[in-house]
CSV table of C-alpha atoms in Angstrom, one decimal:
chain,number,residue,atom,x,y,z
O,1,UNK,CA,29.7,10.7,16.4
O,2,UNK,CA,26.0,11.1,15.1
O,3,UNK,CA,23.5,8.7,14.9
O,4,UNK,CA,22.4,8.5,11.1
O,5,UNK,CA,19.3,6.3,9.6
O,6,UNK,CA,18.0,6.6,6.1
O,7,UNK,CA,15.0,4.5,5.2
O,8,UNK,CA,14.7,3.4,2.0
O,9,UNK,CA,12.2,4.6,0.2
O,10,UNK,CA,10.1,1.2,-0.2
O,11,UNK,CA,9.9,1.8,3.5
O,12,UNK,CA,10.8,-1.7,4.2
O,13,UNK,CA,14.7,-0.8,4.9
O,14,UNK,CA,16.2,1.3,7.3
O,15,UNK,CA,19.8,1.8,6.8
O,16,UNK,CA,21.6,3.2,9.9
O,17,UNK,CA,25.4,3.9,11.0
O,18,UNK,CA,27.0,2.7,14.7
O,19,UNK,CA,25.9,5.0,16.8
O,20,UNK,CA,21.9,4.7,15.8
O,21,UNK,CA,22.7,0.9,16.6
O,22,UNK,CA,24.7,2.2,19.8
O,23,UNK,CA,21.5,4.5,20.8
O,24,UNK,CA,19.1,1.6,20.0
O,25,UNK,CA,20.8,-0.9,22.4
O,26,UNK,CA,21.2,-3.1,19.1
O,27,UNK,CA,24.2,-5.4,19.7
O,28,UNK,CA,25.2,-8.7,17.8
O,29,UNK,CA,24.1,-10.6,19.6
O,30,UNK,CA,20.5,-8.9,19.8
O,31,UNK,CA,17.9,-11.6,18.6
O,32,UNK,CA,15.8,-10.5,15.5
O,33,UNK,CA,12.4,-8.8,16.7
O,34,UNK,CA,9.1,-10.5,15.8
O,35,UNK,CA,8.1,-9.0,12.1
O,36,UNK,CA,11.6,-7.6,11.5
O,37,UNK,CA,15.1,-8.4,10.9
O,38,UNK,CA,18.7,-7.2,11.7
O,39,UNK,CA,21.2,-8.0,8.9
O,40,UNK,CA,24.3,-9.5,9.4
O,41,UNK,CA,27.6,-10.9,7.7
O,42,UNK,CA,29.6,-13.4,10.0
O,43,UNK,CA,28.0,-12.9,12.5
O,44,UNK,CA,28.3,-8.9,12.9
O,45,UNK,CA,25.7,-6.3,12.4
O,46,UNK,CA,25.8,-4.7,8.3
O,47,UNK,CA,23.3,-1.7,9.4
O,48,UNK,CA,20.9,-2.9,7.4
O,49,UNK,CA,17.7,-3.2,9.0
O,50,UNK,CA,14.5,-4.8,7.3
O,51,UNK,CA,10.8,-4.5,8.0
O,52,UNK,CA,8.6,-2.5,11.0
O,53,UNK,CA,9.2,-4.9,13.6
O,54,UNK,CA,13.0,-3.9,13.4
O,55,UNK,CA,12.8,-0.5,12.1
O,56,UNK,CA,10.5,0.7,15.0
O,57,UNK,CA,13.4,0.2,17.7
O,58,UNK,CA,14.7,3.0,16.3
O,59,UNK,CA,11.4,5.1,15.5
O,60,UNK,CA,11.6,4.7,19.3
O,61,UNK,CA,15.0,6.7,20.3
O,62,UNK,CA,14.9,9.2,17.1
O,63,UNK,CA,14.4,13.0,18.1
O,64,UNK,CA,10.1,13.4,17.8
O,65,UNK,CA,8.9,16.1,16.0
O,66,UNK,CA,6.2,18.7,17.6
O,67,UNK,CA,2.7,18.3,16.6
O,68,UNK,CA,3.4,21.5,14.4
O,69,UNK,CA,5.9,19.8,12.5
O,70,UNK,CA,3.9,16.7,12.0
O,71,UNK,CA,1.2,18.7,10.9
O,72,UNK,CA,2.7,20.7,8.2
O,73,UNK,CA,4.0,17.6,7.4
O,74,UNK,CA,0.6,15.8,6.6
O,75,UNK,CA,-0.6,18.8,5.0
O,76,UNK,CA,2.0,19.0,2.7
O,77,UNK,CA,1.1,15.0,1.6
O,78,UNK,CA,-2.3,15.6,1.3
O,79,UNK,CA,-1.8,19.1,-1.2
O,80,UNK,CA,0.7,16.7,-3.0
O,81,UNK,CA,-2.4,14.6,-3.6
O,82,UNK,CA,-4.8,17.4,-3.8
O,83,UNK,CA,-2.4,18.7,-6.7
O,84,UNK,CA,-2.7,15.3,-8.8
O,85,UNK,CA,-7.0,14.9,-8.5
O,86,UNK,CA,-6.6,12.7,-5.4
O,87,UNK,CA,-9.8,13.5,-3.3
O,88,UNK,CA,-9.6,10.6,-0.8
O,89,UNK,CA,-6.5,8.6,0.1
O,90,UNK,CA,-5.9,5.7,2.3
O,91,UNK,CA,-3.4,6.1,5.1
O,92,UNK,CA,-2.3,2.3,5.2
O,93,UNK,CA,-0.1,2.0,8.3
O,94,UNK,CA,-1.9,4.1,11.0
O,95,UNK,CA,-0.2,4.4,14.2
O,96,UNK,CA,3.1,2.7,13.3
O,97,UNK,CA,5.1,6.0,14.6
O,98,UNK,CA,2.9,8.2,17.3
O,99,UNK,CA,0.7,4.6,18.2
O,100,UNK,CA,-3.4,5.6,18.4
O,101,UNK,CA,-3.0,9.3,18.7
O,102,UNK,CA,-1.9,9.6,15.0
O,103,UNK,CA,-5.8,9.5,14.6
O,104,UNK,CA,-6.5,12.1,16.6
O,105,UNK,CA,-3.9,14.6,14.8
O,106,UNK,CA,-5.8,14.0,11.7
O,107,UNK,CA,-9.0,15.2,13.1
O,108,UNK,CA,-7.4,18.0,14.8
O,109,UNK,CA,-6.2,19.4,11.3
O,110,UNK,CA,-10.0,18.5,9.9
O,111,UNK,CA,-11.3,20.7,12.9
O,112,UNK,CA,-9.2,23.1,11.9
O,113,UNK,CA,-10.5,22.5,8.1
O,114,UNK,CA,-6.7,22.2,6.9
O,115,UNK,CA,-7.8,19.2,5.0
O,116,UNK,CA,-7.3,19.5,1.4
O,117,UNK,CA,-8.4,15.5,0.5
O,118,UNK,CA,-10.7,12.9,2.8
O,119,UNK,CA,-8.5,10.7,4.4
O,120,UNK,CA,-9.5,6.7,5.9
O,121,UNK,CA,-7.1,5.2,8.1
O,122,UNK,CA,-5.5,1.8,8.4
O,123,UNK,CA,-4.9,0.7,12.0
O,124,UNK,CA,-1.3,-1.2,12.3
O,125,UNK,CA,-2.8,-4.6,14.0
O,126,UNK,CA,0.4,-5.1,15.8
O,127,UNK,CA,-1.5,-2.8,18.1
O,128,UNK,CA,-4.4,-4.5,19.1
O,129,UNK,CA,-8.0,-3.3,19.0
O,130,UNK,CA,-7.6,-3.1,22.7
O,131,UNK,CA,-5.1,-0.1,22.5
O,132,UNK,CA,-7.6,1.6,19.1
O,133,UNK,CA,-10.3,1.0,21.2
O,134,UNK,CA,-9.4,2.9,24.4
O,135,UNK,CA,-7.9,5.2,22.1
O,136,UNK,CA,-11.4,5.8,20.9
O,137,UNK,CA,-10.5,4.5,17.3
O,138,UNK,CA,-13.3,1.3,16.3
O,139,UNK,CA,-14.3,0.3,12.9
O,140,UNK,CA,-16.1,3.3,11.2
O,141,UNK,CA,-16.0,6.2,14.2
O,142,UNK,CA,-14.8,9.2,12.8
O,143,UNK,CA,-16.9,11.4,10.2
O,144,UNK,CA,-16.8,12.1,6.4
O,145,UNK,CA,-13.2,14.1,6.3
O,146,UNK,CA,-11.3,11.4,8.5
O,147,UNK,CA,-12.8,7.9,9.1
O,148,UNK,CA,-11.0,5.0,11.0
O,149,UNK,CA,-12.0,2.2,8.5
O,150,UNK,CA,-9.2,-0.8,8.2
O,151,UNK,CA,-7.2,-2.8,10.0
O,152,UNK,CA,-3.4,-3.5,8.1
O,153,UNK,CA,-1.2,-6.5,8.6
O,154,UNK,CA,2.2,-6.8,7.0
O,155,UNK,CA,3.3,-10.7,5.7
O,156,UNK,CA,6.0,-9.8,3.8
O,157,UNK,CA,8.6,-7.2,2.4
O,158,UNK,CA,9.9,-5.6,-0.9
O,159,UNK,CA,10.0,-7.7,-4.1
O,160,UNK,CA,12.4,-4.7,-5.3
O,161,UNK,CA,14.1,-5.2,-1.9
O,162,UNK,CA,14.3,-8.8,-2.5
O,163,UNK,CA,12.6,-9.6,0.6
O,164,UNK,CA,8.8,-10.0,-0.4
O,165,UNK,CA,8.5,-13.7,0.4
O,166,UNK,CA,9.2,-16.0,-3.0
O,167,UNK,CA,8.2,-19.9,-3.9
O,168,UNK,CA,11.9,-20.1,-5.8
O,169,UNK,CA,15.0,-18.0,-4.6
O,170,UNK,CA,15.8,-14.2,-6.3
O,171,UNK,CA,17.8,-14.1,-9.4
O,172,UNK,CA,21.5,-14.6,-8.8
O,173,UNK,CA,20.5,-15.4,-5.1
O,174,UNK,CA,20.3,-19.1,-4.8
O,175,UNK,CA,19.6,-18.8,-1.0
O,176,UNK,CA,17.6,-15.8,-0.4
O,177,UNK,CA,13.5,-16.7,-1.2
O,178,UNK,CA,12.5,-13.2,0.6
O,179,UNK,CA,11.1,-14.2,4.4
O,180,UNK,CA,7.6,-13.6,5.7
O,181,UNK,CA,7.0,-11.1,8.6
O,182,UNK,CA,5.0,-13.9,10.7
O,183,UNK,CA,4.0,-18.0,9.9
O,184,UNK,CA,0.5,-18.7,8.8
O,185,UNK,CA,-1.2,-19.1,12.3
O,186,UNK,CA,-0.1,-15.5,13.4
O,187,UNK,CA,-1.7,-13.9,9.7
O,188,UNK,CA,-4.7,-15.7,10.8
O,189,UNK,CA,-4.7,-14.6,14.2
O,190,UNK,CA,-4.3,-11.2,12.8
O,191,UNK,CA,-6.8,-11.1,10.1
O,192,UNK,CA,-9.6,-13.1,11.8
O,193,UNK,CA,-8.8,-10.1,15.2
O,194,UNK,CA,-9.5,-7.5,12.7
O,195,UNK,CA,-12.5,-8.7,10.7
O,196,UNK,CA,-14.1,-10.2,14.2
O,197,UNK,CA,-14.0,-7.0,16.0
O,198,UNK,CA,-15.6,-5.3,12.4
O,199,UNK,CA,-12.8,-3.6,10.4
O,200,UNK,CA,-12.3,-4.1,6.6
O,201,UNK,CA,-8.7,-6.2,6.7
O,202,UNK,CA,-5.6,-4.6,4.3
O,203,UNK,CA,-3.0,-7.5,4.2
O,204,UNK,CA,0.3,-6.6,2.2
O,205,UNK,CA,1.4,-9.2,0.3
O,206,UNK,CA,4.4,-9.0,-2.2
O,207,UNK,CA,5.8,-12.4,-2.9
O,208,UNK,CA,3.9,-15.7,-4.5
O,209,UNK,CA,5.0,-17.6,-1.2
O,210,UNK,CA,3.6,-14.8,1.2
O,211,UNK,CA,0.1,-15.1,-1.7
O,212,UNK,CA,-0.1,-18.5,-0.7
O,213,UNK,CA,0.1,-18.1,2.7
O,214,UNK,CA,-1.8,-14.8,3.2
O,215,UNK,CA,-4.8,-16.1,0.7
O,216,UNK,CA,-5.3,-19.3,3.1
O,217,UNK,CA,-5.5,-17.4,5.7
O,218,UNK,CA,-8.0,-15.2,4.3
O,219,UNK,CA,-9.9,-18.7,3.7
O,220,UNK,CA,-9.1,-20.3,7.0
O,221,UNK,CA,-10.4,-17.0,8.7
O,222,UNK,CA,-13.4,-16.0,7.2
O,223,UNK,CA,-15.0,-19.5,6.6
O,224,UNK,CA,-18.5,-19.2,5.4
O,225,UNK,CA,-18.6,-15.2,6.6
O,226,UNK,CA,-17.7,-13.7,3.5
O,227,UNK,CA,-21.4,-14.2,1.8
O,228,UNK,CA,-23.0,-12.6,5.4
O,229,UNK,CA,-20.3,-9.5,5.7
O,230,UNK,CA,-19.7,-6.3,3.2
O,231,UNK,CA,-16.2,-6.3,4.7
O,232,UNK,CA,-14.6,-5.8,1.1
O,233,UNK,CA,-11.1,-7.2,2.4
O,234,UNK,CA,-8.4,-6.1,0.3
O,235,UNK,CA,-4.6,-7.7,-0.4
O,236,UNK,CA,-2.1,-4.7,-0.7
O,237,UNK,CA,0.1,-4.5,-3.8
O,238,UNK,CA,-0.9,-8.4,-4.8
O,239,UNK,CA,2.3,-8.2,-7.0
O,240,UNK,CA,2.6,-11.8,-8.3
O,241,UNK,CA,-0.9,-13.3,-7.9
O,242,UNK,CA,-1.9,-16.1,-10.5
O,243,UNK,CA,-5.1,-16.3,-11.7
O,244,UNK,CA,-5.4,-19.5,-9.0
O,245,UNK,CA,-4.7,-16.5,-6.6
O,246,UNK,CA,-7.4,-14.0,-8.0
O,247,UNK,CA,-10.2,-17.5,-8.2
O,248,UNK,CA,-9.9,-18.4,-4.4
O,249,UNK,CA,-9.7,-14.7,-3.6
O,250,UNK,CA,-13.1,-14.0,-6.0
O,251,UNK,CA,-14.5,-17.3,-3.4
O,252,UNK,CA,-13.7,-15.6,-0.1
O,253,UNK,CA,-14.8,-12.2,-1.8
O,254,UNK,CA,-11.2,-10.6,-0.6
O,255,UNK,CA,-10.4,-7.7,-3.3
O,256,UNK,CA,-6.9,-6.6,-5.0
O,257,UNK,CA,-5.3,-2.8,-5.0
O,258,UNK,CA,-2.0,-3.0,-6.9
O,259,UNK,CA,0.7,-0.4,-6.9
O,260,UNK,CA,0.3,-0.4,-10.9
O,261,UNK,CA,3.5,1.5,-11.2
O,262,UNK,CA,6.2,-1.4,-10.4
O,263,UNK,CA,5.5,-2.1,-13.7
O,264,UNK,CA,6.4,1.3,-15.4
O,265,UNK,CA,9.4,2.3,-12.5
O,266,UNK,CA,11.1,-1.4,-11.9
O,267,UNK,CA,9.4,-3.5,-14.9
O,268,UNK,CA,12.7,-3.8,-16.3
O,269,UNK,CA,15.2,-4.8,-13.6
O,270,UNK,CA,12.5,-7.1,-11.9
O,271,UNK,CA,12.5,-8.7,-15.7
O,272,UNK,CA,16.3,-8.6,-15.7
O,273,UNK,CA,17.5,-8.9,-12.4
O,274,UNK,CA,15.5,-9.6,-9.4
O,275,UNK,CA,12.6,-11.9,-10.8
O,276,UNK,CA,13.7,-13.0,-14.6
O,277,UNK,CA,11.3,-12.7,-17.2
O,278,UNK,CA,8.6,-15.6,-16.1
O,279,UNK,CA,7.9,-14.2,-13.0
O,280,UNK,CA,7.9,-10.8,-13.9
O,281,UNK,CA,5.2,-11.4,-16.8
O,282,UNK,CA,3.0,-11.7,-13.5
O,283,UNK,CA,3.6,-8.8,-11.9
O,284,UNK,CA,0.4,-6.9,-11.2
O,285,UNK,CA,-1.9,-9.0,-13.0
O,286,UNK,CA,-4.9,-6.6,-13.7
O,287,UNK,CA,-6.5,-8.6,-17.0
O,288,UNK,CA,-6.0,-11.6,-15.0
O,289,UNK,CA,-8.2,-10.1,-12.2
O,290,UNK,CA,-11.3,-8.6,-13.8
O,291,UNK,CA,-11.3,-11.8,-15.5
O,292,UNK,CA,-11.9,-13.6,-12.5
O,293,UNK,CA,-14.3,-11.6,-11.3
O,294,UNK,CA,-12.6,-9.0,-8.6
O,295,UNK,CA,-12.9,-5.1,-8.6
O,296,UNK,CA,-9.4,-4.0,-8.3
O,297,UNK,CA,-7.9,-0.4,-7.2
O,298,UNK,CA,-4.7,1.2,-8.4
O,299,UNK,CA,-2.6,2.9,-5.8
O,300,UNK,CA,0.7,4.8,-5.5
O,301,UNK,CA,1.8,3.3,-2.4
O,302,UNK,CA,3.5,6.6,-1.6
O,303,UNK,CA,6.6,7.6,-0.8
O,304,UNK,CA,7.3,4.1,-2.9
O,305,UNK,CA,5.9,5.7,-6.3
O,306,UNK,CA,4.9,9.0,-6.8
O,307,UNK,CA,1.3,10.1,-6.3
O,308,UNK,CA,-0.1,10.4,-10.0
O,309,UNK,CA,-3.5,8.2,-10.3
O,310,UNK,CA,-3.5,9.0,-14.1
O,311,UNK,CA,0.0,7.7,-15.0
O,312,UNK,CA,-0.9,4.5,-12.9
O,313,UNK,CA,-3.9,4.1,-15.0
O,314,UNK,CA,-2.0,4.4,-18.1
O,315,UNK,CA,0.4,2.0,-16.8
O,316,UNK,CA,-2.8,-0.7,-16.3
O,317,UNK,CA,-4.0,0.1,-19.7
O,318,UNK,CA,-0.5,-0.3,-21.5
O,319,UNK,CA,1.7,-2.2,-19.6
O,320,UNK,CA,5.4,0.0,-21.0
O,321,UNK,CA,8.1,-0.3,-19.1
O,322,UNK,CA,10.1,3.5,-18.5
O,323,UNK,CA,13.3,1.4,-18.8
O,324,UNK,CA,13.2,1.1,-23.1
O,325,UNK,CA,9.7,1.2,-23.3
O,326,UNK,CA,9.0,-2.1,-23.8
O,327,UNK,CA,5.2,-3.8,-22.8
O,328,UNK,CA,5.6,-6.3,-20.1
O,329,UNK,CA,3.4,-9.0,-20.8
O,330,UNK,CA,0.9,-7.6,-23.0
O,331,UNK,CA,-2.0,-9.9,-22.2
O,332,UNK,CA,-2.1,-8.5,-18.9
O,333,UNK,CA,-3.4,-5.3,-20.7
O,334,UNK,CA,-6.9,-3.4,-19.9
O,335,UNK,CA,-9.0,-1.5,-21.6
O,336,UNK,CA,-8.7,2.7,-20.8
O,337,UNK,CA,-12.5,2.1,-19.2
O,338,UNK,CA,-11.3,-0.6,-16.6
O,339,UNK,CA,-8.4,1.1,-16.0
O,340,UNK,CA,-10.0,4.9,-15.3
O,341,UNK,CA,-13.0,2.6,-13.3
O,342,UNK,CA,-9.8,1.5,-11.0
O,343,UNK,CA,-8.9,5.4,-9.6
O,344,UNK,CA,-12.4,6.5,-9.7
O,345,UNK,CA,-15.7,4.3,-8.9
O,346,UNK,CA,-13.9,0.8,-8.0
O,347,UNK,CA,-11.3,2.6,-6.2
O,348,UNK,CA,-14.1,4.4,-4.0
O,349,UNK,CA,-16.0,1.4,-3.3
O,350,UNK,CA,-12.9,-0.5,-2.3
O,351,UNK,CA,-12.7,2.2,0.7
O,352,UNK,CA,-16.4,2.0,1.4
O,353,UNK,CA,-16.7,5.1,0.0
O,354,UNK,CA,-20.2,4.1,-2.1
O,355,UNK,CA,-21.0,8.1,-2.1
O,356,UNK,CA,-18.2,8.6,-3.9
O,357,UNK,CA,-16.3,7.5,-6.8
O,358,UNK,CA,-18.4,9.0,-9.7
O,359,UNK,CA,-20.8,12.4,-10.8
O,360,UNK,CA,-24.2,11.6,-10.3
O,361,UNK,CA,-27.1,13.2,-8.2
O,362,UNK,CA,-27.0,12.3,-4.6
O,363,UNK,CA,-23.1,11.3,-4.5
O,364,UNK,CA,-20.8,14.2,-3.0
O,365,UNK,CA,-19.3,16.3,-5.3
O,366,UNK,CA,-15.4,15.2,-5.0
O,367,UNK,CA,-13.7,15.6,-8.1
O,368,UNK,CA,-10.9,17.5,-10.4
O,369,UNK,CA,-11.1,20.0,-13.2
O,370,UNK,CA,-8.3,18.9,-15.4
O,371,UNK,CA,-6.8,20.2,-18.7
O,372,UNK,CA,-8.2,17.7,-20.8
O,373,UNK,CA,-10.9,14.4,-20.5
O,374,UNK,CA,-9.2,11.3,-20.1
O,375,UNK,CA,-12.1,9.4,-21.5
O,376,UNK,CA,-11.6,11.2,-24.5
O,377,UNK,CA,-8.0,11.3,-25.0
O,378,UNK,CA,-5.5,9.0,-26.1
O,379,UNK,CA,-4.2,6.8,-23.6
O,380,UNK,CA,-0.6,7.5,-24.0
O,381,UNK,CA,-1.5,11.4,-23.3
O,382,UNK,CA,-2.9,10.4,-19.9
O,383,UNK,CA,0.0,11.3,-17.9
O,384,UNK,CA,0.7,14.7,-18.7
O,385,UNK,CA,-3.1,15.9,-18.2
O,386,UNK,CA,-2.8,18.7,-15.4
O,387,UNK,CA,-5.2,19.7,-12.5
O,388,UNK,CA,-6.2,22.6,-12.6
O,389,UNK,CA,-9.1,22.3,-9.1
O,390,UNK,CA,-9.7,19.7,-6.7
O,391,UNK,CA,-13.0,20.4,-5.2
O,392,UNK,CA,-14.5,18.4,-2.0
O,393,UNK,CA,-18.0,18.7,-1.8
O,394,UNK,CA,-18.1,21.0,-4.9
O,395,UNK,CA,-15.9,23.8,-3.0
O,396,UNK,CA,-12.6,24.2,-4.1
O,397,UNK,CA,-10.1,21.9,-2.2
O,398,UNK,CA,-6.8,23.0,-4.1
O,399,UNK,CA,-5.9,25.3,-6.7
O,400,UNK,CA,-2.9,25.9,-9.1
């Protein structure tokens, strides 16, 4: 009688009952949307519902809620990352729910000076820069709180969804390889309309078949511009790049951010169920990538993994699995420094945020007071060091 969805919390699966299809105007016969995908066995819709392109048709006939709602909403986010040291964060799908006027919202709330972190935005390409741009929204406009800086294009899905685009099929799977979200003309399309027009291009990538594809693109887009343009392009999550992967990236000067914490939250059953242990041993390669010269990020990917920059970095510099504790691929091990230099100065750079990222004179003063010094402490401790202040240009930000 009610129309029920309930997205998964990867965000790349919306699961919904009969009458959300009903209200949707999703039949059976209903042809899979560009960048998306309907499930079905026999023929006959499951409910399962994968990626944005499919997952929006119902954004589209769910109840909206008043600005006041969203609002509180984002506010509660940002203290959530206020509370764990977070200072800026990266929205990485801007406008995939409200379109271009999620933007504005944000700066409404910074006008209001409800902000308790700097936020950058990624703008959903899907979009356009015609629709950004009339919206007011181009590569850099905004101010020091809230800054419109990327532009975000989705090639896969979910390696722990089994849908992030694969070379070999999914354990116990023999016909399921993941898909990609477009072929490689359309990524290039994509990432060349974003870095023409002047943003800094996010692409997500998951799978070694959607790296393959999304790392030519990169190359077939940029050409010789990489040398001439500070555009710092960034692949999201990066999960099973080989060091081939991180050499042609280091070439087109295209940087990784990996959500470290697959490896402490789904190490295990991507060793044991979903990848098996060769592939696995890839899976967010960060030794692999200083080695070949890239500066990579950490990040939480929230709601996917909880917002806690210090347990990621553990996670970089140890490799343990929560499942048994057991190091997954040891090799792919960094050292503390490299992995506190990934949420603090390489993170910050990575966002074009060069007057940020560490305490010197004539950076802004964005950082937390904690309960003990991470530099000084023993890695394993990292995790369960509190925040006591998060200050944004010295004044306090959050509290406990």
């Amino acid at each position: 009688e009610l129309p029920v969805g309930v997205l998964n919390a990867s965000m790349h699966y919306l699961y919904v009952n009969s009458k959300a299809l009903e209200l949707a105007g999703i039949t059976d016969e209903t042809p899979d949307p560009p960048g998306g995908k309907f499930y079905r066995e026999n023929g006959r819709l499951t409910g399962v519902v994968g990626e944005s392109g499919a997952i929006l048709k119902f954004m589209a006939v769910q109840p909206q809620r008043s600005q006041e709602q969203l609002m509180a909403g984002l506010i509660d986010i940002m203290n959530k990352a206020a509370s764990v040291g977070v200072t800026s964060m990266r929205e990485a799908l801007t406008g995939a729910i409200l379109g271009p006027g999620e933007v504005s919202v944000l700066h409404q709330l910074n006008a209001a000076k409800r902000l308790p972190v700097r936020i950058s935005t990624a703008q959903h390409a899907i979009l356009g820069n015609e629709a950004w741009a009339s919206a007011g929204v181009t590569p850099g406009s905004g101010d020091d709180m809230v800054r419109a800086v990327a532009w975000k294009v989705l090639s896969d899905g979910s390696n722990q969804g089994r849908s992030g685009y694969l070379r070999e099929h999914y354990v116990g799977q023999p016909d399921n390889r993941g898909h990609a979200n477009m072929d490689i003309e359309q990524c290039i399309a994509l990432i060349k309309a974003g870095h023409d027009a002047g943003w800094q291009v996010m692409t997500h990538a998951n799978g070694d078949a959607a790296l393959d594809m999304v790392v030519s693109a990169y190359e077939q887009a940029l050409g010789d511009q990489p040398s001439t343009a500070d555009r710092r392009h960034r692949i999201e999550h990066c999960s099973l790049a080989s060091s081939e992967h991180f050499e042609r990236m280091a070439r087109v000067a295209v940087q990784p951010s990996f959500l470290m914490n697959h490896v402490y939250y789904w190490g295990r059953v991507f060793r044991d169920n979903i990848l098996g242990p060769e592939r696995a041993n890839e899976l967010d390669s960060v030794a692999s990538a200083l080695a070949a010269g890239l500066r990579p990020s950490l990040h939480s990917d929230y709601s996917v993994s909880p917002m806690q920059p210090l347990l990621s970095a553990r996670t970089a510099a140890q490799r343990k699995m929560r499942d048994g504790g057991e190091v997954l691929n040891p090799a792919e091990c960094v050292s503390p420094e490299a992995a506190l230099k990934a949420i603090t100065v390489d993170a910050a750079w990575q966002i074009h945020a060069d007057d940020r990222g560490t305490l010197e004179v004539g950076k802004k003063a964005d950082y937390a007071l904690l309960s003990a010094n991470p530099w000084e402490s023993d890695v394993s401790t990292w995790a369960d060091i509190t925040v006591h202040e998060t200050r944004i240009d010295g004044s306090v930000a959050w509290s406990s």
